[in-house]
Coordinates of C-alpha atoms in Angstrom, one line a residue:
X1 CA -76.2 -212.9 -10.6
X2 CA -76.2 -209.3 -9.1
X3 CA -79.9 -209.0 -8.3
X4 CA -81.4 -212.5 -7.7
X5 CA -85.3 -213.1 -7.6
X6 CA -84.9 -216.4 -5.7
X7 CA -82.5 -218.1 -3.4
X8 CA -82.2 -221.2 -1.6
X9 CA -82.5 -221.0 2.1
X10 CA -81.3 -223.4 4.7
X11 CA -83.5 -223.5 8.0
X12 CA -82.5 -222.8 11.6
X13 CA -82.9 -225.9 13.8
X14 CA -84.3 -225.7 17.3
X15 CA -83.4 -228.6 19.7
X16 CA -85.9 -228.2 22.3
X17 CA -86.1 -231.1 24.5
X18 CA -89.8 -231.7 23.4
X19 CA -88.9 -232.5 19.7
X20 CA -88.8 -235.8 17.9
X21 CA -85.8 -237.6 16.9
X22 CA -86.5 -238.9 13.2
X23 CA -88.7 -236.8 11.1
X24 CA -86.8 -233.5 11.0
X25 CA -83.3 -234.9 10.9
X26 CA -84.8 -237.2 7.9
X27 CA -85.8 -234.0 6.2
X28 CA -82.6 -232.4 6.6
X29 CA -80.8 -235.6 5.3
X30 CA -78.9 -235.7 8.7
X31 CA -78.1 -238.9 10.6
X32 CA -79.1 -238.6 14.2
X33 CA -77.4 -241.7 15.9
X34 CA -77.5 -240.0 19.4
X35 CA -81.2 -239.3 19.1
X36 CA -80.9 -235.6 19.7
X37 CA -84.4 -234.0 19.8
X38 CA -85.1 -231.9 16.8
X39 CA -88.2 -229.9 17.5
X40 CA -88.5 -227.0 15.0
X41 CA -87.1 -226.0 11.5
X42 CA -87.4 -222.1 11.3
X43 CA -87.6 -221.0 7.5
X44 CA -87.7 -217.2 8.2
X45 CA -85.8 -214.1 9.3
X46 CA -86.4 -213.9 12.9
X47 CA -83.2 -212.6 14.5
X48 CA -83.1 -215.3 17.1
X49 CA -82.7 -218.0 14.5
X50 CA -82.7 -216.8 10.9
X51 CA -82.6 -219.1 8.0
X52 CA -79.5 -219.0 5.9
X53 CA -79.7 -217.8 2.2
X54 CA -77.5 -219.3 -0.2
X55 CA -76.3 -216.4 -2.5
X56 CA -73.8 -216.3 -5.3
X57 CA -71.6 -214.2 -3.0
X58 CA -71.8 -216.8 -0.1
X59 CA -74.1 -217.6 2.8
X60 CA -75.9 -214.9 4.6
X61 CA -78.4 -214.8 7.2
X62 CA -81.8 -214.1 5.7
X63 CA -82.7 -211.1 8.1
X64 CA -79.5 -209.4 6.9
X65 CA -80.2 -210.2 3.4
X66 CA -83.6 -208.6 3.5
X67 CA -82.3 -205.5 5.4
X68 CA -79.7 -204.8 2.7
X69 CA -82.5 -204.4 0.2
X70 CA -86.0 -204.5 1.7
X71 CA -87.7 -202.8 -1.4
X72 CA -86.2 -205.5 -3.7
X73 CA -87.0 -208.5 -1.5
X74 CA -90.2 -207.4 0.3
X75 CA -91.7 -205.0 -2.5
X76 CA -92.9 -201.5 -1.7
X77 CA -96.2 -202.3 0.1
X78 CA -94.9 -205.0 2.4
X79 CA -91.8 -202.8 3.2
X80 CA -93.8 -199.7 4.0
X81 CA -96.3 -201.7 6.4
X82 CA -93.7 -203.8 8.3
X83 CA -90.3 -202.0 7.7
X84 CA -87.2 -204.0 6.5
X85 CA -88.5 -207.1 8.1
X86 CA -90.0 -210.4 6.9
X87 CA -93.5 -210.3 8.4
X88 CA -93.8 -214.1 8.9
X89 CA -92.0 -217.1 10.1
X90 CA -92.6 -220.6 8.5
X91 CA -91.7 -223.7 10.6
X92 CA -91.9 -227.4 10.5
X93 CA -92.7 -228.7 14.2
X94 CA -92.4 -232.2 15.5
X95 CA -93.8 -232.5 19.0
X96 CA -92.8 -235.9 20.7
X97 CA -93.6 -234.4 24.1
X98 CA -96.3 -231.9 25.2
X99 CA -95.7 -228.3 24.9
X100 CA -96.7 -225.6 27.2
X101 CA -100.0 -224.1 28.0
X102 CA -99.7 -220.8 26.2
X103 CA -101.0 -217.7 24.7
X104 CA -100.0 -214.8 22.4
X105 CA -100.7 -210.9 22.8
X106 CA -102.2 -208.8 20.3
X107 CA -100.2 -205.9 18.7
X108 CA -101.2 -203.3 21.3
X109 CA -100.4 -205.5 24.2
X110 CA -97.0 -206.7 22.8
X111 CA -96.0 -203.0 22.1
X112 CA -97.1 -201.9 25.5
X113 CA -95.5 -205.0 27.3
X114 CA -92.4 -204.7 25.5
X115 CA -91.9 -200.9 26.3
X116 CA -92.8 -201.5 29.9
X117 CA -90.2 -204.2 30.3
X118 CA -87.6 -202.1 28.5
X119 CA -88.5 -199.3 31.0
X120 CA -88.0 -201.7 33.9
X121 CA -84.4 -202.7 32.6
X122 CA -85.1 -206.4 32.0
X123 CA -82.5 -207.7 29.5
X124 CA -84.1 -208.8 26.2
X125 CA -82.9 -212.3 26.8
X126 CA -83.7 -212.6 30.4
X127 CA -85.6 -215.8 31.2
X128 CA -88.2 -213.8 33.3
X129 CA -88.9 -211.5 30.4
X130 CA -92.3 -211.9 28.7
X131 CA -92.1 -209.6 25.6
X132 CA -89.0 -210.0 23.3
X133 CA -90.3 -207.8 20.5
X134 CA -93.3 -205.3 19.8
X135 CA -95.3 -207.6 17.7
X136 CA -98.5 -209.8 17.9
X137 CA -97.9 -213.5 17.2
X138 CA -101.1 -215.1 15.6
X139 CA -100.4 -218.5 14.1
X140 CA -101.9 -221.0 11.6
X141 CA -100.8 -224.5 11.1
X142 CA -101.7 -227.8 9.2
X143 CA -101.0 -231.2 10.6
X144 CA -98.7 -233.5 8.5
X145 CA -100.4 -236.5 10.3
X146 CA -102.4 -237.2 13.3
X147 CA -102.0 -234.3 15.6
X148 CA -103.2 -233.6 19.1
X149 CA -103.6 -230.2 20.7
X150 CA -105.7 -228.1 23.1
X151 CA -107.3 -225.0 21.6
X152 CA -109.5 -222.5 23.6
X153 CA -112.0 -223.0 26.5
X154 CA -114.4 -225.8 26.1
X155 CA -118.1 -224.9 26.2
X156 CA -119.1 -223.9 29.6
X157 CA -121.5 -226.7 30.0
X158 CA -118.8 -229.3 29.5
X159 CA -116.6 -227.6 31.9
X160 CA -119.4 -227.6 34.3
X161 CA -120.2 -231.3 33.8
X162 CA -116.6 -232.4 34.3
X163 CA -116.3 -230.3 37.5
X164 CA -119.5 -231.8 38.8
X165 CA -118.7 -235.4 38.0
X166 CA -117.0 -236.6 41.2
X167 CA -116.0 -235.5 44.6
X168 CA -112.5 -234.9 43.4
X169 CA -113.4 -232.4 40.7
X170 CA -116.0 -230.8 42.7
X171 CA -113.5 -229.8 45.2
X172 CA -111.8 -227.7 42.5
X173 CA -114.8 -225.1 42.4
X174 CA -117.7 -226.6 44.4
X175 CA -120.5 -224.2 43.0
X176 CA -119.4 -223.8 39.5
X177 CA -122.0 -226.2 37.9
X178 CA -124.9 -224.2 39.5
X179 CA -123.5 -220.9 38.5
X180 CA -122.9 -222.1 35.0
X181 CA -126.7 -223.1 34.7
X182 CA -127.5 -219.7 36.0
X183 CA -125.4 -217.9 33.4
X184 CA -127.4 -219.6 30.6
X185 CA -126.5 -218.1 27.2
X186 CA -125.4 -214.7 28.6
X187 CA -122.0 -214.2 27.0
X188 CA -121.0 -211.7 29.4
X189 CA -121.9 -213.8 32.4
X190 CA -120.2 -216.8 30.8
X191 CA -117.0 -215.0 30.3
X192 CA -117.0 -213.7 33.7
X193 CA -117.5 -217.2 35.1
X194 CA -114.7 -218.6 33.0
X195 CA -112.4 -215.8 34.2
X196 CA -113.3 -216.4 37.7
X197 CA -112.5 -220.1 37.5
X198 CA -109.2 -219.7 35.6
X199 CA -108.1 -217.0 37.9
X200 CA -109.0 -219.2 40.9
X201 CA -107.1 -222.0 39.7
X202 CA -103.9 -220.0 38.6
X203 CA -103.9 -218.2 42.1
X204 CA -104.3 -221.4 44.3
X205 CA -101.6 -221.9 46.8
X206 CA -99.2 -224.7 45.6
X207 CA -100.1 -226.8 48.7
X208 CA -103.7 -226.7 47.4
X209 CA -102.7 -227.5 43.8
X210 CA -100.9 -230.5 45.1
X211 CA -103.7 -231.7 47.1
X212 CA -106.4 -231.5 44.3
X213 CA -104.4 -232.9 41.8
X214 CA -103.0 -235.7 43.9
X215 CA -106.7 -236.7 44.7
X216 CA -107.6 -236.5 40.9
X217 CA -104.5 -238.2 39.4
X218 CA -104.4 -241.1 42.0
X219 CA -107.9 -241.8 41.2
X220 CA -107.2 -241.9 37.4
X221 CA -104.1 -244.2 38.0
X222 CA -106.4 -246.7 39.8
X223 CA -109.0 -246.8 37.0
X224 CA -108.5 -248.5 33.6
X225 CA -106.3 -246.8 31.2
X226 CA -108.2 -243.8 29.5
X227 CA -108.3 -243.5 25.7
X228 CA -106.2 -241.1 23.9
X229 CA -109.2 -238.8 22.9
X230 CA -110.0 -238.1 26.6
X231 CA -108.4 -235.4 28.7
X232 CA -107.7 -238.0 31.4
X233 CA -105.0 -239.5 29.1
X234 CA -103.2 -236.3 28.6
X235 CA -103.5 -235.3 32.4
X236 CA -101.8 -238.6 33.3
X237 CA -99.1 -238.2 30.6
X238 CA -98.6 -234.4 31.8
X239 CA -98.1 -235.5 35.4
X240 CA -95.4 -238.0 34.1
X241 CA -93.7 -235.6 31.7
X242 CA -94.0 -232.4 34.0
X243 CA -93.0 -233.4 37.6
X244 CA -92.1 -230.5 39.8
X245 CA -89.5 -230.7 42.5
X246 CA -90.3 -232.1 45.7
X247 CA -93.3 -234.2 44.3
X248 CA -95.3 -231.1 43.5
X249 CA -97.9 -230.9 40.7
X250 CA -97.9 -228.5 37.8
X251 CA -101.1 -226.5 37.9
X252 CA -101.1 -226.4 34.0
X253 CA -102.8 -230.0 34.3
X254 CA -106.1 -228.3 35.2
X255 CA -105.9 -226.6 31.7
X256 CA -106.1 -229.8 30.0
X257 CA -109.7 -230.3 31.4
X258 CA -110.7 -226.8 30.8
X259 CA -109.6 -226.5 27.1
X260 CA -110.9 -228.2 23.9
X261 CA -108.9 -231.5 23.2
X262 CA -108.5 -231.5 19.4
X263 CA -107.4 -234.4 17.1
X264 CA -106.4 -233.3 13.6
X265 CA -106.1 -235.4 10.7
X266 CA -103.5 -234.7 7.9
X267 CA -103.9 -231.4 6.3
X268 CA -106.3 -230.2 9.0
X269 CA -105.3 -227.3 11.1
X270 CA -106.3 -224.3 13.5
X271 CA -105.8 -220.6 13.8
X272 CA -104.5 -219.2 17.0
X273 CA -105.4 -215.5 17.3
X274 CA -104.4 -213.3 20.2
X275 CA -105.6 -214.3 23.5
X276 CA -106.6 -218.0 22.7
X277 CA -105.1 -220.7 25.3
X278 CA -103.7 -223.5 23.5
X279 CA -101.0 -226.1 23.4
X280 CA -99.6 -228.6 21.0
X281 CA -99.5 -232.2 22.7
X282 CA -98.3 -234.6 20.0
X283 CA -97.5 -234.7 16.2
X284 CA -96.0 -233.0 13.3
X285 CA -97.2 -229.9 11.8
X286 CA -96.3 -227.0 9.2
X287 CA -96.8 -223.7 11.2
X288 CA -96.8 -220.0 9.8
X289 CA -97.0 -217.2 12.3
X290 CA -96.2 -213.6 12.5
X291 CA -92.4 -212.9 13.0
X292 CA -92.5 -212.7 16.7
X293 CA -91.4 -214.5 19.8
X294 CA -94.0 -213.4 22.4
X295 CA -95.4 -216.2 24.5
X296 CA -97.2 -216.1 27.9
X297 CA -97.2 -219.5 29.5
X298 CA -99.8 -221.1 31.9
X299 CA -98.0 -224.2 32.9
X300 CA -96.5 -227.8 31.6
X301 CA -93.3 -225.9 31.4
X302 CA -90.1 -225.3 33.3
X303 CA -90.0 -221.8 31.7
X304 CA -91.3 -218.6 33.2
X305 CA -95.0 -218.2 34.1
X306 CA -96.3 -214.7 34.8
X307 CA -99.8 -215.3 36.1
X308 CA -100.9 -211.7 36.3
X309 CA -99.8 -210.9 32.6
X310 CA -101.2 -214.3 31.5
X311 CA -104.6 -213.3 32.9
X312 CA -104.4 -209.9 31.3
X313 CA -103.9 -211.5 27.8
X314 CA -106.3 -214.5 27.8
X315 CA -109.7 -214.2 26.0
X316 CA -112.3 -215.8 28.3
X317 CA -114.6 -217.1 25.5
X318 CA -115.9 -220.7 25.4
X319 CA -116.6 -222.5 22.3
X320 CA -116.1 -225.8 20.6
X321 CA -113.0 -226.0 18.2
X322 CA -113.8 -227.0 14.7
X323 CA -110.6 -228.0 12.7
X324 CA -109.6 -225.5 9.9
X325 CA -109.9 -226.9 6.4
X326 CA -108.0 -225.7 3.4
X327 CA -110.4 -223.8 0.9
X328 CA -109.6 -224.0 -2.9
X329 CA -107.6 -221.0 -4.0
X330 CA -106.6 -221.6 -7.6
X331 CA -105.6 -224.7 -9.4
X332 CA -104.2 -227.4 -7.1
X333 CA -104.0 -225.0 -4.2
X334 CA -105.7 -224.8 -0.8
X335 CA -105.5 -221.9 1.5
X336 CA -105.7 -222.1 5.2
X337 CA -107.8 -218.8 5.8
X338 CA -106.2 -216.7 8.7
X339 CA -107.7 -213.0 9.1
X340 CA -104.2 -211.2 9.4
X341 CA -102.0 -209.1 7.2
X342 CA -98.6 -210.7 8.0
X343 CA -99.2 -214.0 6.4
X344 CA -101.1 -216.5 4.3
X345 CA -100.4 -220.3 4.3
X346 CA -101.3 -222.4 1.5
X347 CA -100.6 -225.9 0.2
X348 CA -100.1 -226.8 -3.4
X349 CA -100.6 -230.5 -4.4
X350 CA -98.8 -231.5 -7.6
X351 CA -100.2 -234.4 -9.6
X352 CA -97.4 -236.5 -11.4
X353 CA -96.1 -234.3 -14.4
X354 CA -98.6 -231.4 -13.5
X355 CA -97.4 -227.8 -14.0
X356 CA -98.6 -224.8 -11.8
X357 CA -97.8 -221.3 -12.6
X358 CA -98.0 -218.4 -10.0
X359 CA -96.7 -215.0 -9.3
X360 CA -95.8 -213.4 -5.9
X361 CA -97.0 -210.1 -5.0
X362 CA -94.9 -209.9 -1.8
X363 CA -92.3 -212.0 -0.4
X364 CA -92.7 -215.8 -0.4
X365 CA -91.2 -219.0 1.0
X366 CA -91.9 -222.1 -0.8
X367 CA -91.2 -225.6 1.1
X368 CA -91.3 -228.9 -0.6
X369 CA -92.3 -231.5 1.8
X370 CA -93.5 -234.7 -0.2
X371 CA -91.8 -235.6 -3.4
X372 CA -89.4 -233.8 -5.7
X373 CA -90.3 -230.5 -7.1
X374 CA -88.8 -228.5 -10.1
X375 CA -89.1 -224.8 -9.6
X376 CA -88.6 -222.5 -12.7
X377 CA -88.4 -218.8 -12.8
X378 CA -87.0 -216.9 -15.7
X379 CA -83.7 -218.5 -16.5
X380 CA -83.4 -220.3 -13.2
X381 CA -84.4 -223.9 -12.4
X382 CA -84.1 -225.4 -9.1
X383 CA -84.7 -229.0 -8.0
X384 CA -86.3 -229.1 -4.6
X385 CA -86.3 -232.4 -2.4
X386 CA -88.4 -232.7 0.8
X387 CA -87.3 -230.2 3.4
X388 CA -85.8 -228.0 0.8
X389 CA -87.1 -224.1 0.5
X390 CA -86.7 -221.0 -1.4
X391 CA -87.1 -217.5 -0.6
X392 CA -88.6 -215.3 -3.4
X393 CA -88.8 -211.5 -3.9
X394 CA -91.9 -209.8 -4.3
X395 CA -93.1 -209.7 -7.9
X396 CA -91.4 -213.1 -9.0
X397 CA -93.1 -215.1 -11.5
X398 CA -92.5 -219.0 -11.2
X399 CA -93.8 -222.5 -12.1
X400 CA -93.8 -225.7 -10.1
X401 CA -93.7 -229.3 -11.5
X402 CA -93.3 -232.7 -10.2
X403 CA -91.9 -235.9 -11.6
X404 CA -92.2 -238.7 -11.6
X405 CA -94.3 -238.9 -8.5
X406 CA -96.9 -236.4 -6.8
X407 CA -95.4 -233.6 -4.7
X408 CA -96.6 -231.2 -2.1
X409 CA -95.3 -227.6 -1.6
X410 CA -96.1 -225.2 1.2
X411 CA -96.4 -221.6 0.4
X412 CA -95.8 -219.0 2.8
X413 CA -96.4 -215.3 2.0
X414 CA -97.5 -211.9 3.1
X415 CA -101.4 -211.0 3.0
X416 CA -101.6 -207.3 2.7
X417 CA -104.2 -207.0 0.2
X418 CA -107.1 -209.2 -1.1
X419 CA -105.9 -211.2 -3.9
X420 CA -106.5 -214.1 -6.4
X421 CA -104.5 -217.0 -5.4

């Protein structure tokens, strides 16, 4: 086959130490007797860890395959907009431990930061580098089961009530509650007050951080065990999982009380636009993002934290977090809306024996996760078991069916133009 329209791909595995030890190895059909952490499967073409395309001529990294024939694989519109690069990265993620408090830049911020660090001569893989490419990194995801995370600042009134709830919390910002009441519904005043509070916390001397958190955490340790749906539960867990040398405290623990604590049920998700502080705490999820590796961190991590750059990127907006639900998008398909050009994520639920027909307008990745799936396109027929995926060239017509049991296929694609699903 000299000009294939679809190819199987094998994901790259990331063994970050926060990863689980069972789910992802099982998807790959790999034994894991040493219980090595498997954190993420990358089904994409990011140069840091590209998936491998299984071609008739042999295995090749997906980024190299696309670069060899971008018009064929991406289609004219996607290649013109994004160059010879797949604009999205699909992941399956399994978080056994908490991830860092983090935020991602907008396109202009990423481009400016990347050029600035280049001019300073900071090596692209240096641990203290913030920007490893010129691109924004919006994200959407949908949970594969119960999933816990932090997402965006809580309503100002909730933050004020927490800070005013005890002597230990009032000591963090003694006059915050009164100032929050004075701000009322004025969005500018609320944003300024949030910025002031978070900046104050991020610039506290380490000795003061230790003093405040020691007082707060010691009180929590003496109290009855808090429920999992409370910030106190996750603060105590973070204190155990992220001890600093010399008995110091990680200031990222404060963010657990400032951000919305969200419990997602299976198939619920969230969208993370540029500037929104967030952190995954526990659970497994399918995640789709722009093809970028730009992350600014605010704690709960041994990695680099650049406070000044973090504060420049964060959006200081307070609001409750409502889980993202899939919306109907053609027969048997639910779309997780995300207002970006780089990607669209949807889930196709196949009833036993059902047949779904689709056509790709741009590049796509199809990932089977529940049940066995038969994929047909022209004279090609492929069986996909859970964890297996294919990469489709733009303009490929295909059908999906399941037998004998129901199955689920996750669909990742570009989102350049309004379309019917």
